[in-house]
């Protein structure tokens, strides 16, 4: 959440000369409303089902760089599908999250006491991110360009 998945993913795709896709953007486009609105109007379980479907469709039909929403790995089936792909976990600490987002933007899972909730979310998810990741790249204090190049290095990929 706020780690720069979309920005870094687009830069990485450009460096690799391939396409870029973001499953959160797929959901927003299909639903015609923002994710925060889906959470409020229909609840998290409904959103997670949309997310499962979006990830499944993207993995089946997209060959380039794919950015997944931060909660996509909560689904065991999604984690199993990701096992066959070079997944990178972009990490950051809470202070970096505060610096980047202020933790005051429309983040439905951070509505009350954002710092505490961010830490709890990360404590609950970190092991799942690490389980599916082929590489972990810290984003703290780095520009998106530096992170994209670190991903290339971590996966031993060459620019196009």
PDB file of C-alpha atoms in Angstrom, residues 4-20 65 143-149 151-152 159-160:
ATOM      1  CA  UNK A   4       4.859   2.433  -5.639  1.00  0.00           C
ATOM      2  CA  UNK A   5       3.726  -0.772  -7.346  1.00  0.00           C
ATOM      3  CA  UNK A   6       2.019   1.066 -10.188  1.00  0.00           C
ATOM      4  CA  UNK A   7       4.792   3.585 -10.797  1.00  0.00           C
ATOM      5  CA  UNK A   8       7.607   1.053 -10.543  1.00  0.00           C
ATOM      6  CA  UNK A   9       5.660  -1.517 -12.568  1.00  0.00           C
ATOM      7  CA  UNK A  10       5.160   0.913 -15.448  1.00  0.00           C
ATOM      8  CA  UNK A  11       8.851   1.918 -15.369  1.00  0.00           C
ATOM      9  CA  UNK A  12       9.928  -1.708 -15.262  1.00  0.00           C
ATOM     10  CA  UNK A  13       7.738  -2.571 -18.253  1.00  0.00           C
ATOM     11  CA  UNK A  14       9.262   0.323 -20.169  1.00  0.00           C
ATOM     12  CA  UNK A  15      12.805  -0.821 -19.338  1.00  0.00           C
ATOM     13  CA  UNK A  16      11.944  -4.360 -20.441  1.00  0.00           C
ATOM     14  CA  UNK A  17      10.107  -3.254 -23.561  1.00  0.00           C
ATOM     15  CA  UNK A  18       6.944  -5.073 -22.558  1.00  0.00           C
ATOM     16  CA  UNK A  19       3.386  -4.298 -21.524  1.00  0.00           C
ATOM     17  CA  UNK A  20       2.184  -3.202 -18.112  1.00  0.00           C
ATOM     18  CA  UNK A  65       4.755  -6.671 -15.925  1.00  0.00           C
ATOM     19  CA  UNK A 143      13.358   6.911  -6.482  1.00  0.00           C
ATOM     20  CA  UNK A 144      10.996   4.812  -8.610  1.00  0.00           C
ATOM     21  CA  UNK A 145      13.752   4.598 -11.244  1.00  0.00           C
ATOM     22  CA  UNK A 146      16.215   3.239  -8.679  1.00  0.00           C
ATOM     23  CA  UNK A 147      13.659   0.683  -7.503  1.00  0.00           C
ATOM     24  CA  UNK A 148      12.906  -0.447 -11.077  1.00  0.00           C
ATOM     25  CA  UNK A 149      16.629  -0.962 -11.741  1.00  0.00           C
ATOM     26  CA  UNK A 151      14.163  -5.149  -9.550  1.00  0.00           C
ATOM     27  CA  UNK A 152      15.982  -5.807 -12.824  1.00  0.00           C
ATOM     28  CA  UNK A 159      16.866  -3.887 -20.349  1.00  0.00           C
ATOM     29  CA  UNK A 160      15.327  -4.127 -23.808  1.00  0.00           C
TER      30      UNK A 160
END
